[in-house]
XYZ file of C-alpha atoms in Angstrom:
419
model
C 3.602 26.860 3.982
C 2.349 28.207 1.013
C -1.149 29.235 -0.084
C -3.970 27.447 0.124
C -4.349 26.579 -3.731
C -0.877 25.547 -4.588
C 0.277 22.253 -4.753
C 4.079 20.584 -4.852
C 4.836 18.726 -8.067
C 6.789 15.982 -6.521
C 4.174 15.034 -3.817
C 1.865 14.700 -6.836
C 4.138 12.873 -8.904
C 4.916 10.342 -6.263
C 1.542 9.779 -4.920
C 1.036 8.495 -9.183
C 3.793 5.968 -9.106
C 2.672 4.715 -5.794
C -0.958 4.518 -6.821
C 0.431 2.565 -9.500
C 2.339 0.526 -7.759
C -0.143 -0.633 -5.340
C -1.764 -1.897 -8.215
C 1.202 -4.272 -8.713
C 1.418 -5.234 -5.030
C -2.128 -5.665 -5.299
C -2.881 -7.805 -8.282
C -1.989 -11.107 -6.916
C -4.351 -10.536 -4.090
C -7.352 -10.072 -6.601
C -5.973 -12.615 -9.519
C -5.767 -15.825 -7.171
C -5.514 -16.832 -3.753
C -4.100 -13.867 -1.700
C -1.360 -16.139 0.229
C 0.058 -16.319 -3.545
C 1.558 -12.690 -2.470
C 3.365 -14.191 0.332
C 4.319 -17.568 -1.005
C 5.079 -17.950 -4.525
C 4.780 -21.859 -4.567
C 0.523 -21.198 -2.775
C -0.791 -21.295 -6.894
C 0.136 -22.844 -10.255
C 4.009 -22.786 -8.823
C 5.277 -23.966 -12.019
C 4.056 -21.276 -14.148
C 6.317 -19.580 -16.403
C 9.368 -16.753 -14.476
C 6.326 -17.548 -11.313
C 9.239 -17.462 -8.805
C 11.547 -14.826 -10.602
C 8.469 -12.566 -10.741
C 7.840 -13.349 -6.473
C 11.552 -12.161 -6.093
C 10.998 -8.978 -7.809
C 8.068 -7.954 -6.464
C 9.523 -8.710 -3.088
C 12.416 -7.042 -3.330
C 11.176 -3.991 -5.019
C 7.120 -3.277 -4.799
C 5.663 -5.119 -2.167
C 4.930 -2.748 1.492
C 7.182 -0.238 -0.154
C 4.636 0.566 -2.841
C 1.995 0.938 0.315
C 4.941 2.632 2.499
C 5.160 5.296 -0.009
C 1.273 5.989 -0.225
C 1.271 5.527 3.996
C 3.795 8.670 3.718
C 2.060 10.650 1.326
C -0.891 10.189 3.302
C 1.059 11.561 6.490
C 2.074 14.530 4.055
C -1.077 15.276 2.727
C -2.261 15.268 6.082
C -0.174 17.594 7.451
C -0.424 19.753 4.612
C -4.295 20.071 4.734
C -4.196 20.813 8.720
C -1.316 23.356 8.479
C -3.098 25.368 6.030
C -6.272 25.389 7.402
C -5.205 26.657 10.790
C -2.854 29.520 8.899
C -6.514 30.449 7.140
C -7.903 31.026 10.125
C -9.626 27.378 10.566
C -9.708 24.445 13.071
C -7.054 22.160 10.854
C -8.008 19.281 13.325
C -11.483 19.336 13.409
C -10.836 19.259 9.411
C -8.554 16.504 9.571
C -11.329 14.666 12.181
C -14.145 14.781 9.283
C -12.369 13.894 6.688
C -11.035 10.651 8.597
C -14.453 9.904 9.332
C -15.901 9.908 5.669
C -12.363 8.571 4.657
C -13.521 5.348 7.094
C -16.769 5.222 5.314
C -15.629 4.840 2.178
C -13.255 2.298 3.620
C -15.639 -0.117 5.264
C -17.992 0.186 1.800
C -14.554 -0.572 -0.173
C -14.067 -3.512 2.504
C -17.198 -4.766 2.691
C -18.946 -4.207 -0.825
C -16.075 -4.600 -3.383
C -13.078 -6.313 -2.065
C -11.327 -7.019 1.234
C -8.028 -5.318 0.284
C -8.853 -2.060 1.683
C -6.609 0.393 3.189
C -8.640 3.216 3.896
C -10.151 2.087 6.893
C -6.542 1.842 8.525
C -5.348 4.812 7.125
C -8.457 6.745 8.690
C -8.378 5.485 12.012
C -4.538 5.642 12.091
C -4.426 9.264 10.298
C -6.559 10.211 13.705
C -3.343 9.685 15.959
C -1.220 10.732 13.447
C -2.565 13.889 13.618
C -1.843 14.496 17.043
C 1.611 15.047 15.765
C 1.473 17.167 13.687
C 3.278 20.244 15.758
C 6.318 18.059 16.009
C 9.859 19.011 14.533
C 11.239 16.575 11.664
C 13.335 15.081 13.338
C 11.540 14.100 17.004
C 8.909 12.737 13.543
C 11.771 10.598 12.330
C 12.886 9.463 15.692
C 9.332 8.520 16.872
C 8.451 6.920 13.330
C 11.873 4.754 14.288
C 10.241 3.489 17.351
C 7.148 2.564 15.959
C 8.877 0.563 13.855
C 10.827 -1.265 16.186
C 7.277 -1.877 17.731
C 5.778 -3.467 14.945
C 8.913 -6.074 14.399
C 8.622 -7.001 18.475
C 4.412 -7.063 17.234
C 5.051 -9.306 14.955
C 8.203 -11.474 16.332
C 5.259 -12.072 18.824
C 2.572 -13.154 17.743
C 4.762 -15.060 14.906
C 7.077 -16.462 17.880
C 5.169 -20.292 18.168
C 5.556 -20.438 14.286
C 8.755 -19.634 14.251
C 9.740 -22.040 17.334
C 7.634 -24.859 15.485
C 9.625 -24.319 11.992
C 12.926 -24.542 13.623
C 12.242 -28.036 15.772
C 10.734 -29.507 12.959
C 13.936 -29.342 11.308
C 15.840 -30.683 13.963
C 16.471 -34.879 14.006
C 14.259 -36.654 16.025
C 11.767 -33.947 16.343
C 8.245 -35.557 18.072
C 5.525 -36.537 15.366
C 3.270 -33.848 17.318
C 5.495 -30.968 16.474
C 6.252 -32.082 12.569
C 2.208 -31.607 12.730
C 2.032 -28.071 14.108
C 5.207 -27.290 11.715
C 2.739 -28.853 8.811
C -0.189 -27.020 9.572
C 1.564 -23.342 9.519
C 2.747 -24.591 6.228
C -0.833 -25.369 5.040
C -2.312 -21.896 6.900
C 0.501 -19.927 5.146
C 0.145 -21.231 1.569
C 1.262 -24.594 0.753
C 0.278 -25.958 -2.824
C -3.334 -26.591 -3.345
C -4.164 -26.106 0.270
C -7.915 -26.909 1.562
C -7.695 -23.272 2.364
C -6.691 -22.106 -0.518
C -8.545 -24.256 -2.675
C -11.979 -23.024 -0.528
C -10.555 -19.363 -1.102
C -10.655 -20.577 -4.807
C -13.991 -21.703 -4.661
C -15.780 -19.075 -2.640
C -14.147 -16.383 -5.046
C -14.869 -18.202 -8.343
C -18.864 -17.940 -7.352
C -21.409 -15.044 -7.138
C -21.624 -12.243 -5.514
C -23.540 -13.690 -2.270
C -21.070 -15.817 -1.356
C -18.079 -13.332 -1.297
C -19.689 -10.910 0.796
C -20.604 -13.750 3.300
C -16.802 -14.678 3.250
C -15.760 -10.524 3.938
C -18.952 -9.444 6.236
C -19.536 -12.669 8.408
C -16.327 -14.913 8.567
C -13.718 -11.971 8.730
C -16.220 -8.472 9.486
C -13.836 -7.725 12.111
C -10.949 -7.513 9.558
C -10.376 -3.730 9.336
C -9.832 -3.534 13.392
C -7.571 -6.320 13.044
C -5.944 -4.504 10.213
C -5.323 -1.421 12.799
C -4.357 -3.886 15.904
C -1.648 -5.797 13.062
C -0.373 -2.860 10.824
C -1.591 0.234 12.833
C 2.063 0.738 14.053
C 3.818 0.695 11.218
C 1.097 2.689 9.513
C 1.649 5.498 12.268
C 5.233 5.102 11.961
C 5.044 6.018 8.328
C 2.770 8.494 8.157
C 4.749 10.257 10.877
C 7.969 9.567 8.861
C 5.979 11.056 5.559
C 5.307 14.382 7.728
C 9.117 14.428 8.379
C 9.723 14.539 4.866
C 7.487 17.677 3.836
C 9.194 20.214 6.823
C 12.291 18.627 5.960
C 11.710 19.748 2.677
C 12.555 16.818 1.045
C 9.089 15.820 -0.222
C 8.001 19.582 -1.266
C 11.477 19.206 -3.769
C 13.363 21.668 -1.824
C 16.412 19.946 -1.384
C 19.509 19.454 -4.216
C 19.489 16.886 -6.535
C 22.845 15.791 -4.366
C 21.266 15.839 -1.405
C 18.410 13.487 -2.799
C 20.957 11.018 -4.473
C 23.151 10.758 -1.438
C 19.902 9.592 0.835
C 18.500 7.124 -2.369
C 21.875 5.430 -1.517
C 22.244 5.243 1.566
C 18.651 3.998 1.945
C 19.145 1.634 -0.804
C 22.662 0.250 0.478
C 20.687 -0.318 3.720
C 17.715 -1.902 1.763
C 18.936 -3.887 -1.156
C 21.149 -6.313 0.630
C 19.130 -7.105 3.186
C 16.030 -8.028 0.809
C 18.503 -10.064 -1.484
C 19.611 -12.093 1.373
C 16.060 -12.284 2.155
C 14.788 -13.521 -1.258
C 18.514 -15.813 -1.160
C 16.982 -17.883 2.120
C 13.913 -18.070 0.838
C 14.914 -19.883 -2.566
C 17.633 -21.994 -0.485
C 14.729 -23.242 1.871
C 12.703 -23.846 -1.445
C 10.309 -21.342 -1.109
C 8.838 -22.700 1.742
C 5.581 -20.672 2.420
C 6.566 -20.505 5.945
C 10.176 -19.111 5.209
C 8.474 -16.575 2.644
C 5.905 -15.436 5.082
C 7.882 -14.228 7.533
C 10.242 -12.655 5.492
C 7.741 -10.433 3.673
C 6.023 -9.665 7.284
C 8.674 -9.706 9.916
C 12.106 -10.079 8.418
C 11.939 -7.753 5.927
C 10.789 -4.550 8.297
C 13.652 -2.434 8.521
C 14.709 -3.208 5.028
C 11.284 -2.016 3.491
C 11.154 0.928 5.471
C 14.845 2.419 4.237
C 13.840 0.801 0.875
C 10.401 3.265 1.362
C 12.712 5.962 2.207
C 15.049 5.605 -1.116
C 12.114 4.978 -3.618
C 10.834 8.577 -2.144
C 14.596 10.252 -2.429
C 14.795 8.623 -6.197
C 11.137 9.423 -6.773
C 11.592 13.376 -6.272
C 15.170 13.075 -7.950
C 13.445 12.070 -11.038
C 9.947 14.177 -10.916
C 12.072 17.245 -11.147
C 14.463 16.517 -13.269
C 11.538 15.358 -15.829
C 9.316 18.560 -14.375
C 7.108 19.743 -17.650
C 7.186 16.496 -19.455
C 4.012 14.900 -21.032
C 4.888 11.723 -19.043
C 5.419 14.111 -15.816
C 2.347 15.778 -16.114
C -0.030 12.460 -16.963
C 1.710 10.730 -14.072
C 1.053 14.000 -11.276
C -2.502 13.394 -13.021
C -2.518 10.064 -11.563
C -1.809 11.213 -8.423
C -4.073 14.050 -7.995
C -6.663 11.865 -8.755
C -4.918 8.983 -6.465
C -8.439 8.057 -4.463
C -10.440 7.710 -7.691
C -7.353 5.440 -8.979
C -7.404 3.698 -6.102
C -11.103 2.624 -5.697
C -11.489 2.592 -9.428
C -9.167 -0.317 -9.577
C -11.231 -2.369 -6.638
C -13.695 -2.131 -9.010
C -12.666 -2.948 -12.336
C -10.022 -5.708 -11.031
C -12.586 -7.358 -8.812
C -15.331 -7.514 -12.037
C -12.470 -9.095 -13.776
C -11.445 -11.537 -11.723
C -14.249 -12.449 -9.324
C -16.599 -15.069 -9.868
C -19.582 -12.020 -10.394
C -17.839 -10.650 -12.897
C -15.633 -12.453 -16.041
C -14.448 -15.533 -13.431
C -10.914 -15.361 -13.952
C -9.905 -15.771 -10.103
C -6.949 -18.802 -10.432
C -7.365 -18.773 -13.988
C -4.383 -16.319 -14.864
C -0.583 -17.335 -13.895
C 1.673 -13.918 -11.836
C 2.897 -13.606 -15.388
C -0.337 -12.741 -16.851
C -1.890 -11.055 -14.112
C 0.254 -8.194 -14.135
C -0.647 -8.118 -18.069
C -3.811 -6.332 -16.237
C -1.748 -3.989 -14.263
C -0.358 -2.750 -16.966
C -3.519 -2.133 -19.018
C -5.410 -0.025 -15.423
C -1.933 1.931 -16.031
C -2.875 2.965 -19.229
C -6.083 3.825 -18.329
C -5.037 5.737 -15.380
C -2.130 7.577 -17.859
C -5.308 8.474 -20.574
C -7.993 9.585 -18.124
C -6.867 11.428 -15.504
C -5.160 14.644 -17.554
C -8.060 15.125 -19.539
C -10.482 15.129 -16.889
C -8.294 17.599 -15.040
C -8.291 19.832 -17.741
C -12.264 19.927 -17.461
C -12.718 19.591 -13.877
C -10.801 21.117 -10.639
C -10.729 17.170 -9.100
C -11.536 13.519 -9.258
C -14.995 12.356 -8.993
C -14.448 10.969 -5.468
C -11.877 13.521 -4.220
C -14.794 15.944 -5.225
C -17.337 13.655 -3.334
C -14.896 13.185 -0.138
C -14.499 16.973 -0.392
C -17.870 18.046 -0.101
C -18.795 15.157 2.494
C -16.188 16.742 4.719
C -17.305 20.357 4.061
C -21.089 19.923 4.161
C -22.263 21.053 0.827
C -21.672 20.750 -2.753
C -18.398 22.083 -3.849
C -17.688 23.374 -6.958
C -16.201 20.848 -9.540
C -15.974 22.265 -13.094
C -13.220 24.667 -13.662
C -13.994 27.919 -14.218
C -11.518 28.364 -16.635
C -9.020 27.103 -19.140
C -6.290 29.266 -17.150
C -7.697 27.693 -13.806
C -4.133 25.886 -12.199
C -4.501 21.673 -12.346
């Protein structure tokens, strides 16, 4: 590795872009009801390009957006340990502290602003992760593999009565009893106007009290159930992302051939497979069952390679691009990724929630990701500038010198000072 103080362009570059791009995975979750991400027909279904704008989002953003971050975590990770034991320092024992302030903030973010929160998982997942760390690329890649393959059998479990139900309902002369079960997955999973999501409507359209009741009392345990449903797949790419800096691919060490031969591959693994995906879905008329499971279960080892070719394409494009102003406020966005990250919670949750403006249900998917676009802006104006003035974000800073016991130094010394 290198020094302590340098950093790689491309990991910055595409930590930005997926920062971003949680945002659009994201905004349906914090615009309306949150089975609206799964099941385009759960909220004003008729809306204008509503089902168009589903397929997209499928197909392109949605778990890839958080696959890429879930990698760059495993990077950054990896990064941080490796160079503190070359300094002379316990890289674990590092890694251990930061995970546990990293949890913190995660079950504030949960609890206190909204129930979207990844940073809990990534903390307690990060700590066998970790463990690692040692391992060649490509024993990373293979075990990454099989945690994947773990979280599809996960899921084809504890999805298998739903599935069973769906396909005898559909069968002639199925029994009244089993058209009911078949009925009530469709209602749990985001039929139109649901009771459920028509109570999700209501307890998010009203103050403050009543939306931390709904997070802290009827679903507290939500961030271990997080780590029991996703934790898996969340190892497996975090382990995958560690692959990816010693093979050199996420550091930018490898041709621009090289990089365009695995976008696609990955991509002619990925992009079928989703299309045929999205295909079934719109022939079964976008039954929230059908949609479900494809945007859990189905769509696993088409998201992953999908991951994997957004990453190649990613680093293809940072370099070539290295040095622009567009470049440079984008790596902005990433170096200041955690900021950009909770600083969306925030202002998206004041927007939408009923303690803030009260938009929650209000908006259609078309206008909602009117608002992603504006927090890109925002990110794009604010994060250079402050760079230029200070050596981090504010909450990198603060997660810094929580994890080293004492108030690190924030303003740069100097103009000349690297960003």
């Amino acid at each position: 590795m290198t020094t302590s103080h340098t950093r790689y362009p491309t990991i910055d570059v595409v930590r930005g872009v997926a920062v971003m791009g949680i945002l659009l995975m994201n905004i349906i979750a914090f615009a309306m009801p949150e089975n609206a991400s799964l099941a385009p027909g759960t909220w004003r279904p008729d809306s204008f390009g509503n089902h168009a704008i589903w397929a997209a989002n499928f197909i392109l953003i949605d778990n890839k957006m958080r696959g890429l971050f879930s990698m760059l975590y495993g990077a950054s990770m990896l990064i941080l340990v490796t160079r503190t034991e070359e300094s002379g320092g316990n890289g674990m024992a590092r890694h251990y502290k930061r995970s546990f302030w990293l949890l913190l903030f995660g079950l504030i973010h949960y609890y206190l602003i909204w129930d979207g929160d990844i940073l809990s998982l990534y903390a307690m997942t990060g700590c066998i992760a970790v463990l690692f760390h040692r391992m060649r690329a490509r024993r990373l890649i293979a075990v990454s593999m099989l945690c994947f393959i773990g979280q599809f059998l996960l899921w084809s479990g504890v999805f298998a009565s739903t599935i069973e139900a769906d396909r005898l309902a559909r069968l002639p002369g199925t029994s009244t009893a089993i058209l009911k079960v078949a009925e009530e997955n469709r209602q749990d999973w985001g039929a139109t106007n649901s009771k459920e999501t028509l109570e999700h409507v209501k307890v998010h359209r009203s103050g403050y009290a009543a939306i931390l009741h709904d997070r802290a009392v009827e679903n507290g345990s939500m961030p271990l159930n997080l780590l029991i449903l996703y934790g898996m797949e969340t190892l497996g790419l975090m382990l995958l992302g560690m692959a990816l800096v010693k093979n050199g691919l996420l550091t930018g060490n490898w041709t621009a051939q090289d990089e365009v031969r695995l976008a696609k591959a990955a991509y002619l693994i990925a992009m079928p497979g989703m299309v045929l995906l999205t295909l079934m879905c719109m022939v079964r008329g976008w039954d929230p069952v059908e949609t479900m499971l494809s945007s859990v279960l189905w769509s696993i080892p088409f998201r992953e390679a999908m991951t994997v070719g957004h990453a190649a394409f990613l680093v293809m494009i940072a370099k070539r691009f290295a040095g622009s102003a567009l470049s440079g406020r984008i790596s902005a966005v990433g170096k200041t990724a955690f900021t950009n990250y909770l600083g969306t919670s925030v202002v998206m949750t004041t927007i939408f929630y009923g303690y803030g403006f009260g938009l929650f249900g209000h908006v259609t998917r078309a206008q909602a990701y009117l608002f992603c676009f504006a927090a890109f802006g925002i990110m794009l104006l604010w994060a250079k500038p402050w760079l230029t003035r200070f050596q981090q974000g504010p909450l990198e800073w603060l997660w810094r010198s929580l994890t080293e016991g004492r108030l690190m130094p924030l303003r740069r010394i100097s103009a000349a000072q690297p960003i």
